[in-house]
XYZ file of C-alpha atoms in Angstrom:
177
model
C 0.000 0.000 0.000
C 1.138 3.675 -0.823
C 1.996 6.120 1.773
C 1.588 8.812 -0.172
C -1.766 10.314 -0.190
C -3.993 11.549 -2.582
C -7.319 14.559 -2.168
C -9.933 13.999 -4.394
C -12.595 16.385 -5.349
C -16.263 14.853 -5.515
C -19.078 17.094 -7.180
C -22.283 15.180 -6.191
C -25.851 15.359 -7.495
C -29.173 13.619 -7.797
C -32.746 13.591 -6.518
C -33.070 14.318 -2.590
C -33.481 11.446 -0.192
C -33.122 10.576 3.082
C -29.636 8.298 3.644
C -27.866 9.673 0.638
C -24.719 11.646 3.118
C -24.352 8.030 4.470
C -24.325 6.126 1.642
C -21.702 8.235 0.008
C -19.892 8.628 3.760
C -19.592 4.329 3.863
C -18.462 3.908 0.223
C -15.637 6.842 1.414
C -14.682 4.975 4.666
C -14.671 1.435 2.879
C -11.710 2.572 1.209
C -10.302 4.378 4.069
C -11.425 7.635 2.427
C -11.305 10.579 5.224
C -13.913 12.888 4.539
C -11.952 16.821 4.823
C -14.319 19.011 3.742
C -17.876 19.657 2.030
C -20.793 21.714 1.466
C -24.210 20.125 0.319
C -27.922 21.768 -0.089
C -31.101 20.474 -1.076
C -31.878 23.194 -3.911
C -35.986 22.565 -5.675
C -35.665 18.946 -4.753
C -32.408 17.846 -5.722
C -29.241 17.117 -3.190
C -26.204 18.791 -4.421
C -22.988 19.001 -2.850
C -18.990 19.351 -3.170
C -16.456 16.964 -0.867
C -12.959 17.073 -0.577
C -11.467 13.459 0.344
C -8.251 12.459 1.921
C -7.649 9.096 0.553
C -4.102 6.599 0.110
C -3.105 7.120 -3.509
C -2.920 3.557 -3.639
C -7.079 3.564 -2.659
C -7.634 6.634 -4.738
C -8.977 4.303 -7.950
C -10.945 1.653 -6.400
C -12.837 4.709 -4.353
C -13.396 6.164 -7.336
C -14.454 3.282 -9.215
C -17.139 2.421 -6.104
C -18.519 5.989 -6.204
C -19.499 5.331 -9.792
C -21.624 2.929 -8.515
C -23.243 4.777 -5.792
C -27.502 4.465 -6.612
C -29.446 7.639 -7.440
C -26.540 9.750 -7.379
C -24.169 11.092 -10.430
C -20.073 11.603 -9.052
C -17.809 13.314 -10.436
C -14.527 12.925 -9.400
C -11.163 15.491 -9.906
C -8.125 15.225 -8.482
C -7.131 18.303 -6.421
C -3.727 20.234 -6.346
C -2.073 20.174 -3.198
C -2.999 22.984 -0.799
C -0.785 25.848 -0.601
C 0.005 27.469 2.640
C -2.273 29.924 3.703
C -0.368 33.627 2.391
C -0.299 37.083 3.300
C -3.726 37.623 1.701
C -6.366 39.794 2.850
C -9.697 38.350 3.656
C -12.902 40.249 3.381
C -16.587 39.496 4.174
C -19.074 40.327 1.568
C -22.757 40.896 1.880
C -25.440 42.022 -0.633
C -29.280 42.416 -0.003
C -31.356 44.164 -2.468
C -35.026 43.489 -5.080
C -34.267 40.139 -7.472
C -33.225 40.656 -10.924
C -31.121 38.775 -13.740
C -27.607 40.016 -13.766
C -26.683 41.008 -9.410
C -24.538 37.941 -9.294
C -22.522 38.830 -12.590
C -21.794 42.469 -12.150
C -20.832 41.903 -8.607
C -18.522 38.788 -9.707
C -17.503 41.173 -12.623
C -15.807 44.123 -9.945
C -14.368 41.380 -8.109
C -12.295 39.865 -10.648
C -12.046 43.425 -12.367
C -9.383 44.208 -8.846
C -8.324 40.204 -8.468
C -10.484 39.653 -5.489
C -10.932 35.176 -5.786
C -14.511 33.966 -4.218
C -13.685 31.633 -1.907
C -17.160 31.258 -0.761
C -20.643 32.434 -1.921
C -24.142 31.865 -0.546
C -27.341 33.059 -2.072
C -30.898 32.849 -1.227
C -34.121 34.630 -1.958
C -36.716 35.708 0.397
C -39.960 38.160 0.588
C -39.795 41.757 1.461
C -41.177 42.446 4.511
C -44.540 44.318 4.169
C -44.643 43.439 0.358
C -44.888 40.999 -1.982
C -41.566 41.834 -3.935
C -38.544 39.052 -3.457
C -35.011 40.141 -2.124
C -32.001 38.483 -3.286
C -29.246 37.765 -0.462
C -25.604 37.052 -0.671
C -22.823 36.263 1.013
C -19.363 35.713 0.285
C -15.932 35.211 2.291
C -13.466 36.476 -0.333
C -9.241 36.817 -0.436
C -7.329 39.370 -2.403
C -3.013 40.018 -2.630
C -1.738 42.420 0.499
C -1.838 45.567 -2.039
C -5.420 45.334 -2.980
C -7.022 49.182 -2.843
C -10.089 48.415 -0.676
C -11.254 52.058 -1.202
C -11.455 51.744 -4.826
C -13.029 48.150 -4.362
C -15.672 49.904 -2.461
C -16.316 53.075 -4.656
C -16.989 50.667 -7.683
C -19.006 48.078 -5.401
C -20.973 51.494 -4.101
C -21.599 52.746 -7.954
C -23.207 49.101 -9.015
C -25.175 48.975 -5.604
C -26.939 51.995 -6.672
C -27.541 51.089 -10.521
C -28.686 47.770 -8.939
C -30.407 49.317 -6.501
C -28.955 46.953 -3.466
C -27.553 47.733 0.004
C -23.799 45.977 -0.481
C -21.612 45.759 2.460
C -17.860 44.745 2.303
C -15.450 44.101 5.480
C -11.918 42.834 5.785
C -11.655 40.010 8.023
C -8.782 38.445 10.022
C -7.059 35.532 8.276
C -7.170 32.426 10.584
């Protein structure tokens, strides 16, 4: 057996069910697979979800293989790159609440990669307005930028789309843990 060790990458899908997180958590630990990190929803009845896996190179084909096989759900597995150390980045908190329309998420992700700010995380979600029947769009996202980003200008240009989209954007920098 290989000591070196291998992180794998699943993107998971398929209709919502109870027992799904276990089935795909004992085909992982039948091959010695150590479940690192994930994120999973149930989004207009389907389960969706992301899962990084620690796994023996050596086991890294037969998991993969046995996730193929895994009923009612469709697997993809990648292979990651190793991790990098965490750098001198900044990290910065992101919120956005503000009336639904097409187009928020890509002129917000548009300024962002405009002044090399990466999305590390993003969560949306819609909801009714208080006292109305109109639907607000919510987001949140944990970002990280290089040490010389200019969080002023950041902020002007997020400021200028908040009022074309007519949204209340906030933006704070966060320390790095």
């Amino acid at each position: 057996m290989s000591t070196t060790s291998a992180s794998l990458i699943l993107t998971v899908i398929g209709d919502d069910r109870p027992g799904l997180v276990g089935e795909l958590s004992a085909v992982i630990s039948a091959h010695q697979g150590n479940w690192l990190e994930s994120s999973m929803a149930q989004l207009a009845g389907k389960f969706a979800g992301i899962v990084e896996v620690g796994v023996a190179a050596g086991q890294a084909e037969a998991l993969t293989q046995a996730l193929g096989k895994v009923a009612g759900l469709r697997i993809t597995v990648e292979k990651a790159k190793p991790r990098e150390p965490a750098g001198k980045g900044r990290r910065l908190k992101f919120a956005l609440v503000g009336h639904d329309r097409i187009g928020i998420v890509r002129e917000v992700s548009q300024v962002l990669a405009n002044h090399a700010v990466n999305v590390e995380s993003l969560e949306t979600h819609t909801s009714s307005a208080p006292m109305s029947a109109a639907v607000l769009f919510h987001a949140v996202a944990e970002l990280t930028a290089a040490p010389g980003l200019d969080v002023g200008a950041l902020t002007a240009e997020l400021e200028r789309i908040s009022n074309d989209l007519m949204v209340d954007i906030t933006l704070d920098e966060t320390l790095r843990t």
